[in-house]
mmCIF file of C-alpha atoms and ligand atoms in Angstrom:
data_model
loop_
_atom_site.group_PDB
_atom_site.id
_atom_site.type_symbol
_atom_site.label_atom_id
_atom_site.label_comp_id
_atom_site.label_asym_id
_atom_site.label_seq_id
_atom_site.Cartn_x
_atom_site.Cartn_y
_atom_site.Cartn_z
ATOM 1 C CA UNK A 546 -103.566 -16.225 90.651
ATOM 2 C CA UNK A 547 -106.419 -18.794 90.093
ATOM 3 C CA UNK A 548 -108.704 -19.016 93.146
ATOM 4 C CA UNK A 549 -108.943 -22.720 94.606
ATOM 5 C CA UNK A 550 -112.695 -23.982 94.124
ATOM 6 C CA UNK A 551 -115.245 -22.107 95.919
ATOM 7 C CA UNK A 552 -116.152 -25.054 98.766
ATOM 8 C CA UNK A 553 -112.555 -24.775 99.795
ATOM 9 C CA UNK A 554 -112.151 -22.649 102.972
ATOM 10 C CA UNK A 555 -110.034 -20.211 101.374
ATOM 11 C CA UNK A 556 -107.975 -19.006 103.792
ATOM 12 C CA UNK A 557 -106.810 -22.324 105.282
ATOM 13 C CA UNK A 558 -105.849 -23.381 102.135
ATOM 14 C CA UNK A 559 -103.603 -20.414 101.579
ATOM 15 C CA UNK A 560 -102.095 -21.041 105.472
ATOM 16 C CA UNK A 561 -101.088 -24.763 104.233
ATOM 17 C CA UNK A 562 -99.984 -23.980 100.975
ATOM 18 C CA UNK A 563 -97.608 -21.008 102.325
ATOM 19 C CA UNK A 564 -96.735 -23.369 104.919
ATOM 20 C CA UNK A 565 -95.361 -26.254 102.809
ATOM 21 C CA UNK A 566 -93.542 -23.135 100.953
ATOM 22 C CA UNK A 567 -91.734 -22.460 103.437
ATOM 23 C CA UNK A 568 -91.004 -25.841 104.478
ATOM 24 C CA UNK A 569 -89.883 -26.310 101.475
ATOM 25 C CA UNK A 570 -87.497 -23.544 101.358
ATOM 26 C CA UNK A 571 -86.069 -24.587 104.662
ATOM 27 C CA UNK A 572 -85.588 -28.320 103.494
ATOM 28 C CA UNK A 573 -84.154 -27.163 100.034
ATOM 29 C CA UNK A 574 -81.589 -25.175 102.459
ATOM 30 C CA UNK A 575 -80.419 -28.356 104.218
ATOM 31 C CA UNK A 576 -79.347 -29.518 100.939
ATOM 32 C CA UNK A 577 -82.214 -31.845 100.707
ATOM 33 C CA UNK A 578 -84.645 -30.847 98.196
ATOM 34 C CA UNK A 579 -82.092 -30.466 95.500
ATOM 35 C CA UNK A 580 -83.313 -29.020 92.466
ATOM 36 C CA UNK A 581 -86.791 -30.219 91.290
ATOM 37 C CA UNK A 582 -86.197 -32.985 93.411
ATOM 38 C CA UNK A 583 -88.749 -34.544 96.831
ATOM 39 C CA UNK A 584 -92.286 -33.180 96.864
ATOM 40 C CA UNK A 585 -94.320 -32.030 100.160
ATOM 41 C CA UNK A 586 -98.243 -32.543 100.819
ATOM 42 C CA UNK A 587 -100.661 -31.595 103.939
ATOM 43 C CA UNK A 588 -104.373 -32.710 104.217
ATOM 44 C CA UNK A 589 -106.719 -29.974 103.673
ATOM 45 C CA UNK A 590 -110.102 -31.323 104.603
ATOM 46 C CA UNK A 591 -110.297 -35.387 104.894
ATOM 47 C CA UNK A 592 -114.679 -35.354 104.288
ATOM 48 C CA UNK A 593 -114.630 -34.487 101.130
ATOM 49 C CA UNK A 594 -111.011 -34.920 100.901
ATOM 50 C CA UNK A 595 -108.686 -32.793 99.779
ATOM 51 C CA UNK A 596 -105.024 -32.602 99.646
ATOM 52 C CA UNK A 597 -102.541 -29.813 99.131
ATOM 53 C CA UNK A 598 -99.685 -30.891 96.685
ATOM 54 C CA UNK A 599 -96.414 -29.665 95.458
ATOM 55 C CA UNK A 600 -96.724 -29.357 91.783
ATOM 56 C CA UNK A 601 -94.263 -31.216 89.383
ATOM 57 C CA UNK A 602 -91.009 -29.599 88.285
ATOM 58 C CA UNK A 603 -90.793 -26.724 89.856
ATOM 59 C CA UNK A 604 -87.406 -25.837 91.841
ATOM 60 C CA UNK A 605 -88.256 -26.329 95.767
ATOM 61 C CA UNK A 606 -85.927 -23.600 96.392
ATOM 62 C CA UNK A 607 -88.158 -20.832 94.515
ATOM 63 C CA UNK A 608 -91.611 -23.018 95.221
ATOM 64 C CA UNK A 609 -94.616 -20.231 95.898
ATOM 65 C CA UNK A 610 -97.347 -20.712 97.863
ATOM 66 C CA UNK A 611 -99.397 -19.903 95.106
ATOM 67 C CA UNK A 612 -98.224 -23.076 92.841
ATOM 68 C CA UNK A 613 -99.303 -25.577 95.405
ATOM 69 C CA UNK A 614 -102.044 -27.460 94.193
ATOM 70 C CA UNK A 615 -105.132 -29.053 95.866
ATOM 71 C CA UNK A 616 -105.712 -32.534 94.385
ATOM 72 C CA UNK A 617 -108.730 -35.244 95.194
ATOM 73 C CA UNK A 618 -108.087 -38.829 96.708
ATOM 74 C CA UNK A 619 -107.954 -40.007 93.483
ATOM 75 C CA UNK A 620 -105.037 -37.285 92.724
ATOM 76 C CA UNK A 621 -107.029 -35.393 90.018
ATOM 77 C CA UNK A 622 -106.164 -31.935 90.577
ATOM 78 C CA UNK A 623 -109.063 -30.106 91.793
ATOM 79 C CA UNK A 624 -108.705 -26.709 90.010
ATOM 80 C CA UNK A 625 -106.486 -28.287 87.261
ATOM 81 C CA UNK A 626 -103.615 -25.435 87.168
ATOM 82 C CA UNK A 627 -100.939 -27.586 86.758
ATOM 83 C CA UNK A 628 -100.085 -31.263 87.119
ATOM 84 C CA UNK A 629 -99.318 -32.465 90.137
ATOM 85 C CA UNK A 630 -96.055 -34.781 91.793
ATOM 86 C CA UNK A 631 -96.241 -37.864 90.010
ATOM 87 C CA UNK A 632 -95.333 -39.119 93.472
ATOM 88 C CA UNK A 633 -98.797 -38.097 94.438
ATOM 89 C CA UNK A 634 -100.260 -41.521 94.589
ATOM 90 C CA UNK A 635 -97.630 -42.300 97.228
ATOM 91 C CA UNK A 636 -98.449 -38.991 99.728
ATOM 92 C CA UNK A 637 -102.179 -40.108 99.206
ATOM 93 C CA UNK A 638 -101.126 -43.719 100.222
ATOM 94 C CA UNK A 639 -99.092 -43.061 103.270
ATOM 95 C CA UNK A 640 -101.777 -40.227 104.651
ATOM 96 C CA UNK A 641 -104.493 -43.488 103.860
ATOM 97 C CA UNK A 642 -102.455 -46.203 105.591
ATOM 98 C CA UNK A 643 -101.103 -44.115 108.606
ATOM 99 C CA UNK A 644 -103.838 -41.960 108.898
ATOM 100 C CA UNK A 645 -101.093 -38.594 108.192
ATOM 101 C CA UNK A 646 -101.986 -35.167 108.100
ATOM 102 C CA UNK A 647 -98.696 -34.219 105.970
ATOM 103 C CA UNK A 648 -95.878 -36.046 104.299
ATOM 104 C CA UNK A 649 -92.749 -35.037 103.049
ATOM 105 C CA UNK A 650 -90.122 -36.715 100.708
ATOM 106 C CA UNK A 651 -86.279 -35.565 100.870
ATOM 107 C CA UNK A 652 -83.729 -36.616 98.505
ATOM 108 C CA UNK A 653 -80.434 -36.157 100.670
ATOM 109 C CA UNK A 654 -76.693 -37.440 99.831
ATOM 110 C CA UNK A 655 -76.993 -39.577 102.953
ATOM 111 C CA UNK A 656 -80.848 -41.218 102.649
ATOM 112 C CA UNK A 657 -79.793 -42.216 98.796
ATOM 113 C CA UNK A 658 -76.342 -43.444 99.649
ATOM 114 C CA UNK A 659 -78.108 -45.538 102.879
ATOM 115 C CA UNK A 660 -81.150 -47.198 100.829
ATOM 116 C CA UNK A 661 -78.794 -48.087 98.097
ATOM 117 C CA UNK A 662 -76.066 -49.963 100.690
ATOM 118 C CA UNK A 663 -78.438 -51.333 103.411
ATOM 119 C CA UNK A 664 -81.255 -52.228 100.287
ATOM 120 C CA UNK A 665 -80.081 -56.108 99.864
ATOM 121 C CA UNK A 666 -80.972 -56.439 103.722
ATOM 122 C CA UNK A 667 -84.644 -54.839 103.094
ATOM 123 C CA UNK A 668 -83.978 -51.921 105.887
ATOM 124 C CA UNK A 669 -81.952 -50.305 107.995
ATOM 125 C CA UNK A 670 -82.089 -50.235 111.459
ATOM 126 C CA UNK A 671 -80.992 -47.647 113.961
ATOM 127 C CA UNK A 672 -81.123 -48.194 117.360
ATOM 128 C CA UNK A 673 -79.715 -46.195 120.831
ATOM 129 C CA UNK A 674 -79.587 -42.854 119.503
ATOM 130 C CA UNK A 675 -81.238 -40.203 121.801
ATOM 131 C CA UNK A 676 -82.099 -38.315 119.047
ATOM 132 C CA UNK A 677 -84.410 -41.198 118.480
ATOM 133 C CA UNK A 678 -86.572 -39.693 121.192
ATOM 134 C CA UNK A 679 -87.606 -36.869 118.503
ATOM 135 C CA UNK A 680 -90.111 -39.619 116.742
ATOM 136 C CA UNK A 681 -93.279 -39.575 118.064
ATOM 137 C CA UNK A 682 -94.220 -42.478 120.534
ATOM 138 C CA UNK A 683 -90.808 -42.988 121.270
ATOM 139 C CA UNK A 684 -90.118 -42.562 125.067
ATOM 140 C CA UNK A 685 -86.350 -43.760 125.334
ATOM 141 C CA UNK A 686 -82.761 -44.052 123.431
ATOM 142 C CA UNK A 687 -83.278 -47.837 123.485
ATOM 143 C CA UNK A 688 -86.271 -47.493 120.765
ATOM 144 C CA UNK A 689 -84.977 -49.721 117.663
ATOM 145 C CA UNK A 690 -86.133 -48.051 114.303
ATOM 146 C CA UNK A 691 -86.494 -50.098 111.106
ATOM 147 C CA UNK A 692 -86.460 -48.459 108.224
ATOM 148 C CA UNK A 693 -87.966 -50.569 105.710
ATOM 149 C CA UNK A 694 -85.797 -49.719 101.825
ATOM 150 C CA UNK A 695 -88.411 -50.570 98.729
ATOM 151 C CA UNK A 696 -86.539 -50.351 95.074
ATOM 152 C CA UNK A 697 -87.257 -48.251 92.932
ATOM 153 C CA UNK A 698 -89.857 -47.861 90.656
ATOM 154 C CA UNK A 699 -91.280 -45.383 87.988
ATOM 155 C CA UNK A 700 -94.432 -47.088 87.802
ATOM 156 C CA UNK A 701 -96.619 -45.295 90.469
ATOM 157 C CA UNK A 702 -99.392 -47.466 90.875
ATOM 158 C CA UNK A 703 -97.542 -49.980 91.285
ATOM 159 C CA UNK A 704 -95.041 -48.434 93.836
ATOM 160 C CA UNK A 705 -98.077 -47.174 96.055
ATOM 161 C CA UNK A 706 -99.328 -50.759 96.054
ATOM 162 C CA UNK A 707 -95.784 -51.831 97.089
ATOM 163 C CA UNK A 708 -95.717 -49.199 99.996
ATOM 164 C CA UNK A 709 -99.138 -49.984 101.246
ATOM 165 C CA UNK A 710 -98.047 -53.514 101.860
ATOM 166 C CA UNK A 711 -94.534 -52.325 103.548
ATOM 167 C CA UNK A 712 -96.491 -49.831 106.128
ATOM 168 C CA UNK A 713 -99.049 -52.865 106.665
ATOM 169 C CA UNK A 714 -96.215 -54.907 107.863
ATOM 170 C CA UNK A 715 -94.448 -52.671 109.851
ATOM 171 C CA UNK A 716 -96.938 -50.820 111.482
ATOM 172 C CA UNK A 717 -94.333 -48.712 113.526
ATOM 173 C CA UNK A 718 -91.806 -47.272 111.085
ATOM 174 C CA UNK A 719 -91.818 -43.443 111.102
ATOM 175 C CA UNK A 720 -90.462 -43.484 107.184
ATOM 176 C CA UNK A 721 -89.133 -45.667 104.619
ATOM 177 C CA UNK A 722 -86.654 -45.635 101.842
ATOM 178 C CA UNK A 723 -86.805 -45.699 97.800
ATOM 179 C CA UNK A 724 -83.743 -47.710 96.995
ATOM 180 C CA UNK A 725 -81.202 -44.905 95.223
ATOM 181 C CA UNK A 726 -83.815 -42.728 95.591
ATOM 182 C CA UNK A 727 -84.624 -40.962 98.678
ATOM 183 C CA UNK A 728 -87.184 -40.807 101.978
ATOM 184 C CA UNK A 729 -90.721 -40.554 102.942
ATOM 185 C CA UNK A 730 -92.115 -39.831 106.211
ATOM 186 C CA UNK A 731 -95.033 -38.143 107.538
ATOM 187 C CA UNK A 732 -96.599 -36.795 111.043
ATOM 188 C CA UNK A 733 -100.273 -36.356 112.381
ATOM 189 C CA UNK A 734 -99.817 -32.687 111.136
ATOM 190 C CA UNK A 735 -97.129 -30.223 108.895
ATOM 191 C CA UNK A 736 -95.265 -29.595 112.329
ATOM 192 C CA UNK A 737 -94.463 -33.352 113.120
ATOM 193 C CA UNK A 738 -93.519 -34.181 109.808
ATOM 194 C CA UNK A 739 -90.952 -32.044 108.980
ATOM 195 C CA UNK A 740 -89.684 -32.771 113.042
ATOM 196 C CA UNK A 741 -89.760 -36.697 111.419
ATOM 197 C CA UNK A 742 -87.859 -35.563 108.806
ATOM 198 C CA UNK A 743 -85.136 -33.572 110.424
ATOM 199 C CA UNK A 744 -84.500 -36.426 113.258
ATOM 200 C CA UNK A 745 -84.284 -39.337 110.243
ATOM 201 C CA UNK A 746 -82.023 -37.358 107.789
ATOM 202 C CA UNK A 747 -79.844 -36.636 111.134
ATOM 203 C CA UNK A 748 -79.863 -40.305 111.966
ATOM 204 C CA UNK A 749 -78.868 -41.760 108.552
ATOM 205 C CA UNK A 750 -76.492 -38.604 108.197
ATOM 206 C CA UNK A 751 -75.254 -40.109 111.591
ATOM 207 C CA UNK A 752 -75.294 -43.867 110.883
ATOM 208 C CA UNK A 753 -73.638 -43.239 107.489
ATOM 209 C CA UNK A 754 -70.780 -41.555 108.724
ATOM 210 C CA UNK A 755 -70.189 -43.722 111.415
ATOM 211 C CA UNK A 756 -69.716 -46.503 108.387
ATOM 212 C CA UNK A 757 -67.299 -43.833 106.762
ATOM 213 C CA UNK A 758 -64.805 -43.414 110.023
ATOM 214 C CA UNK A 759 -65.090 -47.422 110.837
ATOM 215 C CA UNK A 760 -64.071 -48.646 107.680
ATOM 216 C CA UNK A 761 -61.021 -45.013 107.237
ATOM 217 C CA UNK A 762 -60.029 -46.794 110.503
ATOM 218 C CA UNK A 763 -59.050 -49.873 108.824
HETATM 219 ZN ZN1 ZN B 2183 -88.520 -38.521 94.675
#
């Protein structure tokens, strides 16, 4: 195993990087990190600033601790032993805007069916849910969430700039969708990212079948 550089404090590297392993493993479980699919990132050190990075194509199910990568804010990879997410630009976006110390990106049945049928109205929202409580700064059931849906893009760049503008306008959304794509969302740390994850994917699962029994109803 290649050592990360020698500034890097060694050993909490190696307790993020084995942490967004096993995150990864449990979020692959759920059915959510399909394949090569979603990608998972915790800050490191924000002075100079480093973040660690799920590499590209590698199957999140058998994802080491050893492949994650430490990459700059300009997403060079800092001990260049593989190439990084291309979706890095949007992890280093989201942790700029909101000010995250992890973010995570799940491609579930449910989040790609959702963005796809709620995309022409620009977001979803989902509102009286207790589980809604599970989102940090939310105090009751009668929170309203708006999940903001962006299309699709392959052109990074221009995707982050996209997503920089949609967090600057809603200032209070805990994720977002990529339209036939999947979610992002993040948390101050590992720990309340992957609770933002579990509550949304439960809450679109939710909302989406709801949709299902109304309209088998009719
Ligand atoms: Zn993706």
């Amino acid at each position: 195993m290649v050592q990360p550089t020698a500034y890097i404090p060694t050993s909490e590297f190696s307790v993020i990087a084995a942490e967004l392993a096993a995150t990864a493993k449990a979020l692959h479980a759920r059915g959510w990190l399909l394949g090569t699919s979603g990608n998972l990132s915790a800050v490191v050190q924000r002075d100079p600033f480093l973040l660690a990075m799920s590499p590209s194509g590698v199957d999140k199910g058998e994802l080491s601790a050893e492949q994650i990568l430490l990459v700059d804010a300009d997403a060079r990879v800092v001990d260049a032993r593989s190439k990084p997410s291309d979706e890095t630009l949007l992890h280093l976006e989201i942790v700029k805007q909101r000010q995250a110390g992890a973010v995570l990106h799940t491609h579930s049945v449910w989040n790609t069916i959702l963005s796809d049928l709620f995309a022409d109205g620009g977001g979803l929202t989902i509102e009286g849910y207790e589980m809604l409580k599970g989102l940090a700064g939310v105090k009751t059931h009668e929170h309203r969430e708006w999940l903001p849906i962006i299309e699709n893009s392959q052109h990074m760049p221009a995707l982050a700039t996209t997503i920089s503008a949609v967090l600057t306008q809603h200032p209070n959304t805990h994720g977002f969708l990529l339209r036939k794509h999947g979610m992002y969302s993040w948390g101050a740390n590992l720990r309340e990212a992957r609770r933002h994850i579990e509550i949304l994917e439960f809450l679109i699962e939710t909302v989406g079948r709801t949709l299902e029994l109304d309209r088998s109803r009719l």
